[in-house]
Short mmCIF file of C-alpha atoms in Angstrom, two decimals:
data_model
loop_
_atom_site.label_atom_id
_atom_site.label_comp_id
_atom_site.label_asym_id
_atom_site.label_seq_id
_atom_site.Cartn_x
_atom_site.Cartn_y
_atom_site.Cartn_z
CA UNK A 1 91.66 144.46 89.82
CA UNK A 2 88.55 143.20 91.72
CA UNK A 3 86.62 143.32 87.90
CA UNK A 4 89.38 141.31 86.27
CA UNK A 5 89.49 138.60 89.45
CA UNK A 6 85.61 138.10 89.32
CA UNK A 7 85.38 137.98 85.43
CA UNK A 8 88.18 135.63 85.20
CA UNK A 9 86.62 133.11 87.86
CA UNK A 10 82.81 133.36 86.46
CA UNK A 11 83.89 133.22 82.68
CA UNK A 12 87.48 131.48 82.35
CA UNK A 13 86.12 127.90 81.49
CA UNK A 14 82.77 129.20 79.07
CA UNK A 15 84.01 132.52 77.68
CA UNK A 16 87.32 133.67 78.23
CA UNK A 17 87.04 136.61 76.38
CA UNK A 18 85.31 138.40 78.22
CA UNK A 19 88.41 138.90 80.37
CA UNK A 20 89.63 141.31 77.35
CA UNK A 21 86.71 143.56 76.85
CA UNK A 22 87.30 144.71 79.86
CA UNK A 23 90.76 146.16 78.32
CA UNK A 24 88.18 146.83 75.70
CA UNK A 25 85.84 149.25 77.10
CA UNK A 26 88.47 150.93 79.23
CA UNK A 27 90.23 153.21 76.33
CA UNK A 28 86.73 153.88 75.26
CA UNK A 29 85.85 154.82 78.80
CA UNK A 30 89.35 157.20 78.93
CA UNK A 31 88.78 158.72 75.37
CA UNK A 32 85.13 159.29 74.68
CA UNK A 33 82.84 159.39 78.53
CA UNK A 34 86.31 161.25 80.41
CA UNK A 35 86.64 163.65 77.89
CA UNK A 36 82.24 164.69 77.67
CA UNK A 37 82.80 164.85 81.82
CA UNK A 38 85.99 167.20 81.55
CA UNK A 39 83.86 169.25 79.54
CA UNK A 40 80.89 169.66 81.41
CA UNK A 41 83.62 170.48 84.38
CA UNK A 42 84.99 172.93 82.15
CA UNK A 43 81.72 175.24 81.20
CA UNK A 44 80.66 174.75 84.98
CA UNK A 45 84.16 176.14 86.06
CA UNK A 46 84.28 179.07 83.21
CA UNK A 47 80.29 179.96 84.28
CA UNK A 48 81.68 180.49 87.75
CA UNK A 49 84.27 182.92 86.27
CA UNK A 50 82.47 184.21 83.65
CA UNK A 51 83.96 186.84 81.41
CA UNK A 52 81.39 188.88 79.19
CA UNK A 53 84.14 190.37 77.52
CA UNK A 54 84.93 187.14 76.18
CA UNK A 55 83.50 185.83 72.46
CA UNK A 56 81.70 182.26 72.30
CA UNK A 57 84.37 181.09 70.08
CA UNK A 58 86.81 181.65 72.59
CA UNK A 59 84.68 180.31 75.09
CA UNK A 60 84.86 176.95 73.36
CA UNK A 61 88.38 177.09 72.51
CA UNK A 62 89.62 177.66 75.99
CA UNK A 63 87.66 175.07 77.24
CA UNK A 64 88.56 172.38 74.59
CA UNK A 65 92.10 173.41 75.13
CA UNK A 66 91.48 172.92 78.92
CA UNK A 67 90.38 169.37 78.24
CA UNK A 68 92.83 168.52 75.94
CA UNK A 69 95.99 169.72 78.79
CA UNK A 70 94.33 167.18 81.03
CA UNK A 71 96.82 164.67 82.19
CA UNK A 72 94.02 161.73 81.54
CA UNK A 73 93.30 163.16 77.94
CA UNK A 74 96.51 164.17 77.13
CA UNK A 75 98.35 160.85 77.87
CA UNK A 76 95.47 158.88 76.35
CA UNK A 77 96.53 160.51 73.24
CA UNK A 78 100.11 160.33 73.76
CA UNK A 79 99.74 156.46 74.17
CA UNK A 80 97.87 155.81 71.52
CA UNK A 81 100.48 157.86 69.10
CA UNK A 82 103.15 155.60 71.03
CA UNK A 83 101.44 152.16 70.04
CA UNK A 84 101.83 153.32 66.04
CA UNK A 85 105.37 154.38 66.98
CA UNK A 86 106.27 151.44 68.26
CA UNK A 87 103.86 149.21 66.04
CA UNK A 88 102.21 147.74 69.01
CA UNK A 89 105.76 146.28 70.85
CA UNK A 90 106.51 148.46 73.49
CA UNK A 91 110.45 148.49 74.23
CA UNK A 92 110.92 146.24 78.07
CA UNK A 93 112.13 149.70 79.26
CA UNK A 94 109.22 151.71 79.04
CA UNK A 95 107.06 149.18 79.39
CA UNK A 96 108.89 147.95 83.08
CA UNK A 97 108.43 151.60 83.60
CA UNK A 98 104.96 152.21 82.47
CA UNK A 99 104.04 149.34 84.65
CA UNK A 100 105.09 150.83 88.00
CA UNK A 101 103.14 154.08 87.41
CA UNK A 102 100.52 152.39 86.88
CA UNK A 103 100.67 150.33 89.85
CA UNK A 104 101.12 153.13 91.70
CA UNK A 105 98.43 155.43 90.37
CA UNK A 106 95.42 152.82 91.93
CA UNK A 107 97.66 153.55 95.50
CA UNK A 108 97.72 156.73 95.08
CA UNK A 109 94.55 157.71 94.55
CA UNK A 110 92.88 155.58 97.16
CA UNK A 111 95.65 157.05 99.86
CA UNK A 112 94.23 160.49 98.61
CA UNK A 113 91.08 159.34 98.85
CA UNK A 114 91.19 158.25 102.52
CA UNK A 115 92.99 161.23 103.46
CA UNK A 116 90.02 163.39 101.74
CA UNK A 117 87.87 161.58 104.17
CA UNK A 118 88.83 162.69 107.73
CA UNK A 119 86.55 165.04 108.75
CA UNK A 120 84.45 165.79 106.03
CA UNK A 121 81.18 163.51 107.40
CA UNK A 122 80.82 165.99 110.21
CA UNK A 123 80.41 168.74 107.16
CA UNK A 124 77.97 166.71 105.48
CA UNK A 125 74.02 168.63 105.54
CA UNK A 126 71.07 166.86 105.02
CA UNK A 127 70.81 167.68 101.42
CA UNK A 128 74.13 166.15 100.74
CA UNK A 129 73.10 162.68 102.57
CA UNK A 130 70.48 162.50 100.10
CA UNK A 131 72.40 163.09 97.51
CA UNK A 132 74.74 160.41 98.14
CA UNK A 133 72.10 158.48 98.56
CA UNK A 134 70.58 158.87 94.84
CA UNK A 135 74.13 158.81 93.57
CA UNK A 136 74.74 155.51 95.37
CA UNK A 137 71.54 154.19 94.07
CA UNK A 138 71.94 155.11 90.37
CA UNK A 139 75.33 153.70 90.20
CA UNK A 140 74.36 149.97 92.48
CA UNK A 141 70.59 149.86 90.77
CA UNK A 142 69.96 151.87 87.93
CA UNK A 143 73.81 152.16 85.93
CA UNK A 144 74.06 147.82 85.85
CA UNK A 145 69.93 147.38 85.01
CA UNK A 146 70.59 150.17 82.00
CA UNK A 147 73.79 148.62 81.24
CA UNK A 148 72.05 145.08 80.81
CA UNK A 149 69.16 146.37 78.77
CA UNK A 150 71.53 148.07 76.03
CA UNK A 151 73.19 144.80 75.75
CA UNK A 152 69.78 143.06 75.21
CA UNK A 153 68.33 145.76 72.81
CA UNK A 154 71.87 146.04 70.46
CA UNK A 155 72.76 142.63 70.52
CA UNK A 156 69.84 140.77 68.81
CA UNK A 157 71.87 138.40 66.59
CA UNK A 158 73.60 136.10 69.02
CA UNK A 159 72.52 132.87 69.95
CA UNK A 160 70.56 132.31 73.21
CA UNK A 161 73.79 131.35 75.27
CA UNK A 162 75.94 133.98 74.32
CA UNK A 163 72.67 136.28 74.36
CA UNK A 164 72.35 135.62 77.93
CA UNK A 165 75.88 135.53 78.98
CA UNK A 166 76.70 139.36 77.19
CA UNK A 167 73.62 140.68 79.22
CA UNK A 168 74.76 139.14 82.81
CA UNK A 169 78.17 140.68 81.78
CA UNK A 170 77.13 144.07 81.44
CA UNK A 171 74.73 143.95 84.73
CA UNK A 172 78.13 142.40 86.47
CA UNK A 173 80.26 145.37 84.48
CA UNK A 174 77.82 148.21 86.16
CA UNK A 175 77.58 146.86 89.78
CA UNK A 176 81.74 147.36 90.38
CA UNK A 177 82.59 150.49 92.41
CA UNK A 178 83.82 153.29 90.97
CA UNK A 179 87.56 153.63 90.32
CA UNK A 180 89.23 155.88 92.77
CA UNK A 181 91.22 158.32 90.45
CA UNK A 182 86.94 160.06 90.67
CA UNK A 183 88.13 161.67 93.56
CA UNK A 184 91.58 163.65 91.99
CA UNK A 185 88.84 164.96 89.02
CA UNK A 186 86.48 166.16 91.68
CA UNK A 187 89.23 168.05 94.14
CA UNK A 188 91.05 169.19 90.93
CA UNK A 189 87.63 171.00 89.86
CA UNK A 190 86.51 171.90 93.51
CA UNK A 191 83.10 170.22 92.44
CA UNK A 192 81.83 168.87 95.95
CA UNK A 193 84.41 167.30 97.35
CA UNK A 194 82.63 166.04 100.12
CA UNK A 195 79.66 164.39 98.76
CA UNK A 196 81.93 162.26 96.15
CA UNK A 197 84.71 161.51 98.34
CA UNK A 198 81.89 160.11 101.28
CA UNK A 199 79.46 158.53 98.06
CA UNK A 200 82.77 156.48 96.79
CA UNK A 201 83.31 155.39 100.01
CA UNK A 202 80.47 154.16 101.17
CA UNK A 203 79.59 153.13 97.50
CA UNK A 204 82.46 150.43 97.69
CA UNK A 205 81.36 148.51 101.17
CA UNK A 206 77.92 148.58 99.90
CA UNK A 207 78.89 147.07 96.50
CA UNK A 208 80.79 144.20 98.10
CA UNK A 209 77.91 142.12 98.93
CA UNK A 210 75.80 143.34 95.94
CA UNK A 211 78.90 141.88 93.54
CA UNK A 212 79.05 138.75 95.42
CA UNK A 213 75.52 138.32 95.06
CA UNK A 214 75.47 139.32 91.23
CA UNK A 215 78.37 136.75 91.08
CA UNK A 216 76.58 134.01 92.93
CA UNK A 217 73.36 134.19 90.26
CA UNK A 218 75.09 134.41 87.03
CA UNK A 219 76.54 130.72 88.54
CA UNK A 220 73.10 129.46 88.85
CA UNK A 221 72.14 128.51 85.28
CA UNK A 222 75.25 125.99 85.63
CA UNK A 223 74.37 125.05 88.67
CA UNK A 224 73.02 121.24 89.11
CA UNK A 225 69.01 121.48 91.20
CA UNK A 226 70.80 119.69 93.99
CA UNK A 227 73.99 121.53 94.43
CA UNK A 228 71.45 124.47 93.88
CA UNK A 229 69.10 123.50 96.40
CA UNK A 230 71.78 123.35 98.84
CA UNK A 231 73.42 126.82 98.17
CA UNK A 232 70.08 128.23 98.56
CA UNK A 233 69.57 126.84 102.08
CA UNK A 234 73.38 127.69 102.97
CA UNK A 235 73.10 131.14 101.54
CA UNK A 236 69.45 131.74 103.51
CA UNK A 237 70.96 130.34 106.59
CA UNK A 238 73.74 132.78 107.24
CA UNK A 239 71.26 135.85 106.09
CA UNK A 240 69.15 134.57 109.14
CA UNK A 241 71.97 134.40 111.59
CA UNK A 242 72.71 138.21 110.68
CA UNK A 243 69.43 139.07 110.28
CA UNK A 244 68.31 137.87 113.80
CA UNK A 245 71.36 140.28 115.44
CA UNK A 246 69.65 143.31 114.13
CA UNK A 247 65.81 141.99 114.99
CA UNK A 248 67.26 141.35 118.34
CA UNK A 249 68.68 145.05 118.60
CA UNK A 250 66.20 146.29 117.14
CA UNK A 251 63.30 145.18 119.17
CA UNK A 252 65.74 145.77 122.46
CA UNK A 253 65.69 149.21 121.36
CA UNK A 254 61.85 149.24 121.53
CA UNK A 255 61.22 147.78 124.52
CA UNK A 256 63.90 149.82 126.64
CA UNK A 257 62.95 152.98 124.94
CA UNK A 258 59.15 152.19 125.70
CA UNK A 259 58.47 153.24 122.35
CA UNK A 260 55.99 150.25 122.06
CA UNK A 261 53.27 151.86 124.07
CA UNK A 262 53.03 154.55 121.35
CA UNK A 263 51.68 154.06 117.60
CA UNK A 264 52.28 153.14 115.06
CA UNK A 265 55.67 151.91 117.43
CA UNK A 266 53.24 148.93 118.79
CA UNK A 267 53.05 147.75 115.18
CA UNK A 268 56.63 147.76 114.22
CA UNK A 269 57.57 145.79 117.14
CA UNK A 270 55.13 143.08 115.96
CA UNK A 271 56.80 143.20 112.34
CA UNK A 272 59.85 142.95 114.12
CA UNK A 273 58.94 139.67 116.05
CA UNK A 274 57.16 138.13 113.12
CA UNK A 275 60.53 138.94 111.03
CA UNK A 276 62.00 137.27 113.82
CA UNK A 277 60.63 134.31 113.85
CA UNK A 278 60.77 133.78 110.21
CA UNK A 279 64.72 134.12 111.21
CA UNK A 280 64.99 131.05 113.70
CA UNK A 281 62.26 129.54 111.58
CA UNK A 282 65.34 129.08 108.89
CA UNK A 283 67.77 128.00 111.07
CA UNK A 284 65.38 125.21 112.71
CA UNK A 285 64.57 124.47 108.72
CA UNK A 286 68.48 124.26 108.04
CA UNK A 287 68.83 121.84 110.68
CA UNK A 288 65.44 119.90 110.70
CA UNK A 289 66.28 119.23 106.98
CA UNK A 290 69.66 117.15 107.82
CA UNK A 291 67.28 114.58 110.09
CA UNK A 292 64.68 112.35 108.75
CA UNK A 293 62.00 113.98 111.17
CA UNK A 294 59.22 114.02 109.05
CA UNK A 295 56.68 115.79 111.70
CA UNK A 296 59.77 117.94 113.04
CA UNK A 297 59.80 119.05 109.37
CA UNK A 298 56.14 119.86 108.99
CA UNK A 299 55.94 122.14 112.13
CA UNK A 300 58.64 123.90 111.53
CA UNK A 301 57.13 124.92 108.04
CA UNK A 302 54.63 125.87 109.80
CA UNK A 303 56.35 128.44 111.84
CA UNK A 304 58.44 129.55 109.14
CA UNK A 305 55.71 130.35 105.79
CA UNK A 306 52.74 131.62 109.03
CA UNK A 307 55.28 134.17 110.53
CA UNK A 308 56.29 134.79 106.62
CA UNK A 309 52.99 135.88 105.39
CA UNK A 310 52.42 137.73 109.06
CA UNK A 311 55.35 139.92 108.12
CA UNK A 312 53.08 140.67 104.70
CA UNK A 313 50.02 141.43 106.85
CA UNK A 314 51.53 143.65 109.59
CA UNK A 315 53.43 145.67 106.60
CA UNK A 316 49.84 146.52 105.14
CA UNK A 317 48.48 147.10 108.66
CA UNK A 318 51.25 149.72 109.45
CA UNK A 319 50.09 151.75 106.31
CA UNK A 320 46.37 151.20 107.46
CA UNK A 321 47.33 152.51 110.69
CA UNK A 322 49.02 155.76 109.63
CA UNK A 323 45.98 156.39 107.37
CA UNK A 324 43.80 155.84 110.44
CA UNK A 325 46.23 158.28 112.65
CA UNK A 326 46.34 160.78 110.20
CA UNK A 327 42.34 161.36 109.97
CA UNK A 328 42.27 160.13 114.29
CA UNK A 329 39.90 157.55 113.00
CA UNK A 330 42.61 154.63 115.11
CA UNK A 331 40.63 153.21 117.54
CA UNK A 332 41.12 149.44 117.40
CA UNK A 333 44.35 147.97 118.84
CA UNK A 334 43.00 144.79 119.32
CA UNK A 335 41.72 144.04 116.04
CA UNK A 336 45.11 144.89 114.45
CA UNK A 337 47.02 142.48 116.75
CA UNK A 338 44.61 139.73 115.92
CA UNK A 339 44.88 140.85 112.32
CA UNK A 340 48.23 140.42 112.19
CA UNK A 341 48.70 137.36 113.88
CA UNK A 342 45.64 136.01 112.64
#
């Protein structure tokens, strides 16, 4: 629902279309990827109850037959026979009825989902964080850059518009979370429950800005430099606002801890306050720019693109100082400060 509501408002006035592929690559998604995954589920579930007595061919014919009772596969097929019955006009009846299980479904399987949830972080080992973590990354980073590349590499023949516009679609296509119904395949297989139920989760808050922010740049080419110019300034305003919470917690959290008198502690809190002034150097730029204050202007600058290429310095100076720590070669707080400031 989310996919169709951010297609429709990016592409209803230049391509339209694109609305229906995503009807498009759905049935391919259901009959061709679902099936490959219920396979691989399959031989992983048979190797955990493996039979010697039983033949290869067997093997394989249990498990396609497996695959093929699947509710997903199996009604796949059954709808697909149903739109040659029915020669593509399904009868109001089934189709009013059709409608509210599939309404339902999405409801359903996000209710399971959330009940999967209570209590499983607390069961969650190291191991599994970082697998979430990979999982979370290949399906926010890696799925919508692959996704975008394909498009580029396959579709050579289109004009430079539509070119451009097919690629952005398929980055925008890869960023959206996962659909919930992941969870019912992973409980029904007892394949690590846990890990996917917490990775979809947290997989969908951390997409939310991602998608706006994939939104918001496939807008720019359309954009005019001045409306630009200003969404820019809005957009890096509000970042500073939030950004400056977390500074300020962040470097609280130093200082109270005492943590500062220790290294390489001393030169993360200076990172921190040069990040922090490159914060309320953007919100003095967002409001020095609505005055005619031409010196106001300059100084501020000033303040903002010095603590901006600090932050630069004192990142390279934190690796020079492990390096130094590691072989007890550190000797030289002073220099560093004046380094960094510098």
């Amino acid at each position: 629902m989310v996919l169709c509501v951010s297609v429709e408002a990016l592409y209803r006035d230049t391509f339209p279309e694109y609305l229906q592929y995503i009807y498009l690559v759905a049935p391919i998604s259901l009959m061709l990827l679902n099936p490959i995954g219920f396979i691989f589920c399959e031989i992983q579930k048979w190797r955990e109850n493996i039979n010697t007595q039983q033949s290869k061919l067997k093997t394989v014919a249990l498990v396609l037959l497996q695959v093929f009772k699947n509710p997903i596969v199996f009604m796949v097929i059954v709808g697909i026979c149903g739109n040659f019955i029915f020669e593509q006009k399904i009868p109001v009846i089934i189709g009013e009825f059709l409608d509210g299980l599939a309404s339902s479904f999405s409801g359903s399987a996000l209710f399971y989902l959330g009940l999967t949830m209570v209590g499983q972080i607390k069961k969650l080992k190291k191991n599994s964080f970082v697998a979430i973590i990979l999982l979370i990354t290949a399906k926010l980073l890696v799925l919508p850059l692959i996704s975008r590349e394909m498009v580029e590499l396959l579709d050579n023949g289109s004009t430079e518009a539509n070119y451009t516009s097919l690629s952005n679609y398929a980055f925008l296509y890869g960023v959206f979370p996962t659909a919930p119904s992941v969870a019912i395949y992973a409980s029904q297989y007892n394949m690590e429950i846990e890990i996917v139920t917490s990775g979809m989760v947290i997989n969908t808050f951390v997409s939310a800005p991602i998608m706006y922010l994939s939104a918001w740049l496939l807008t720019i080419p359309s954009m005019h430099t001045h409306v630009l110019q200003s969404e820019i300034r809005n957009i890096s305003f509000d970042i500073s606002i939030v950004t400056l919470i977390f500074l300020v917690w962040s470097v609280a959290v130093m200082l109270l801890s005492k943590k500062f008198k220790q290294l390489p502690h001393l030169l993360s809190v200076n990172l921190l306050l040069a990040q922090t002034m490159v914060c309320l150097g953007m919100i003095m730029w967002y409001i020095i720019t609505k005055q005619n204050n031409l010196l106001g202007q300059v100084l501020v600058f000033i303040v903002l693109y010095s603590s901006l290429y600090s932050t630069y310095v004192w990142t390279g100076l934190i690796a020079l100082s492990l390096l130094l720590l590691e072989k007890n070669a550190f000797k030289q707080r002073g220099f560093f400060i004046v380094a960094g400031w510098g």
